[in-house]
Amino acid sequence: MSHKFKIGQRVCRPRIGLPGDKGDGEVFEVLRLMPEDQTGEPSYRIRTQTGERAIRESDLVEAPLG
């Protein structure tokens, strides 16, 4: 499986329970592409307001433009 997002791309987390939602307003920047986990899902290092964190691809959506 290849990564859906690229380094430098803006992403956000969808709100739980709202199908098709484009995110909760907080935008993150992809810093690093991480290896796939034991299930084969890619993960990322993202920049948050308080630093960096690791996150799985299924927990991200592309940030809306603007």
Coordinates of N, CA, C and O in Angstrom, one line a residue, residues 13-49:
R13 N -8.2 15.9 10.8 CA -8.9 14.7 11.3 C -10.4 14.9 11.1 O -11.0 16.0 11.5
P14 N -11.1 13.9 10.6 CA -12.6 14.1 10.5 C -13.2 14.0 11.9 O -12.7 13.3 12.7
R15 N -14.4 14.6 12.0 CA -15.1 14.5 13.3 C -15.8 13.2 13.3 O -16.4 12.7 12.4
I16 N -15.8 12.6 14.5 CA -16.4 11.2 14.7 C -17.9 11.3 14.5 O -18.5 12.2 15.1
G17 N -18.5 10.4 13.8 CA -19.9 10.4 13.6 C -20.5 11.2 12.5 O -21.7 11.2 12.4
L18 N -19.7 11.9 11.7 CA -20.2 12.7 10.7 C -19.6 12.2 9.3 O -18.5 12.7 8.9
P19 N -20.2 11.3 8.7 CA -19.7 10.7 7.4 C -19.5 11.8 6.4 O -20.3 12.7 6.3
G20 N -18.4 11.8 5.7 CA -18.1 12.8 4.7 C -17.6 14.1 5.2 O -17.3 15.0 4.4
D21 N -17.4 14.2 6.5 CA -17.0 15.5 7.1 C -15.5 15.8 6.6 O -14.7 14.8 6.5
K22 N -15.2 17.0 6.4 CA -13.9 17.4 5.9 C -12.9 17.8 7.0 O -11.9 18.3 6.7
G23 N -13.3 17.6 8.2 CA -12.3 17.9 9.3 C -12.9 18.8 10.4 O -14.0 19.4 10.2
D24 N -12.2 18.8 11.5 CA -12.6 19.6 12.7 C -12.1 21.0 12.7 O -12.2 21.7 13.7
G25 N -11.5 21.5 11.7 CA -11.0 22.8 11.7 C -9.5 22.9 11.9 O -8.8 23.8 11.5
E26 N -8.9 22.0 12.7 CA -7.5 22.0 13.0 C -6.7 21.4 11.9 O -7.0 20.3 11.5
V27 N -5.8 22.1 11.3 CA -5.1 21.7 10.1 C -3.7 21.3 10.5 O -3.0 22.0 11.3
F28 N -3.2 20.2 10.0 CA -1.8 19.7 10.3 C -1.0 19.6 9.0 O -1.6 19.6 8.0
E29 N 0.3 19.6 9.2 CA 1.2 19.5 8.1 C 1.9 18.1 8.2 O 2.4 17.8 9.2
V30 N 1.9 17.4 7.1 CA 2.6 16.1 7.0 C 4.1 16.4 7.0 O 4.6 17.1 6.1
L31 N 4.8 15.8 8.0 CA 6.3 16.1 8.1 C 7.1 14.9 7.6 O 8.1 15.1 7.0
R32 N 6.5 13.7 7.8 CA 7.3 12.5 7.4 C 6.4 11.3 7.1 O 5.3 11.2 7.7
L33 N 6.7 10.5 6.1 CA 6.0 9.3 5.8 C 6.6 8.2 6.6 O 7.8 8.0 6.6
M34 N 5.8 7.5 7.4 CA 6.2 6.4 8.2 C 5.9 5.1 7.6 O 5.0 5.0 6.7
P35 N 6.6 4.0 8.0 CA 6.3 2.7 7.4 C 4.9 2.2 7.8 O 4.3 2.7 8.7
E36 N 4.5 1.2 7.0 CA 3.2 0.6 7.3 C 3.3 -0.1 8.7 O 4.3 -0.6 9.0
D37 N 2.1 -0.1 9.4 CA 2.1 -0.9 10.6 C 1.8 -2.3 10.4 O 1.8 -2.8 9.2
Q38 N 1.6 -3.1 11.4 CA 1.4 -4.6 11.3 C 0.2 -4.9 10.5 O 0.1 -6.0 9.9
T39 N -0.8 -4.0 10.3 CA -2.0 -4.3 9.5 C -1.8 -3.8 8.1 O -2.7 -4.1 7.2
G40 N -0.6 -3.2 7.8 CA -0.4 -2.8 6.4 C -0.8 -1.4 6.1 O -0.7 -0.9 5.0
E41 N -1.3 -0.6 7.2 CA -1.7 0.7 7.0 C -0.6 1.7 7.1 O 0.2 1.7 8.1
P42 N -0.4 2.6 6.2 CA 0.6 3.7 6.3 C 0.3 4.6 7.4 O -0.8 4.8 7.8
S43 N 1.4 5.2 8.0 CA 1.2 6.2 9.0 C 2.1 7.4 8.7 O 3.0 7.4 7.8
Y44 N 2.0 8.5 9.5 CA 2.6 9.8 9.2 C 3.1 10.4 10.5 O 2.5 10.1 11.5
R45 N 4.0 11.3 10.4 CA 4.4 12.2 11.4 C 3.8 13.6 11.0 O 4.0 14.0 9.9
I46 N 3.0 14.2 11.9 CA 2.3 15.4 11.5 C 2.7 16.5 12.5 O 3.1 16.2 13.7
R47 N 2.7 17.8 12.1 CA 2.9 18.9 13.0 C 1.6 19.3 13.6 O 0.7 19.6 12.9
T48 N 1.6 19.4 14.9 CA 0.4 19.9 15.6 C 0.7 21.2 16.3 O 1.9 21.7 16.2
Q49 N -0.2 21.8 17.0 CA 0.0 23.1 17.7 C 1.1 22.9 18.8 O 1.7 23.8 19.2

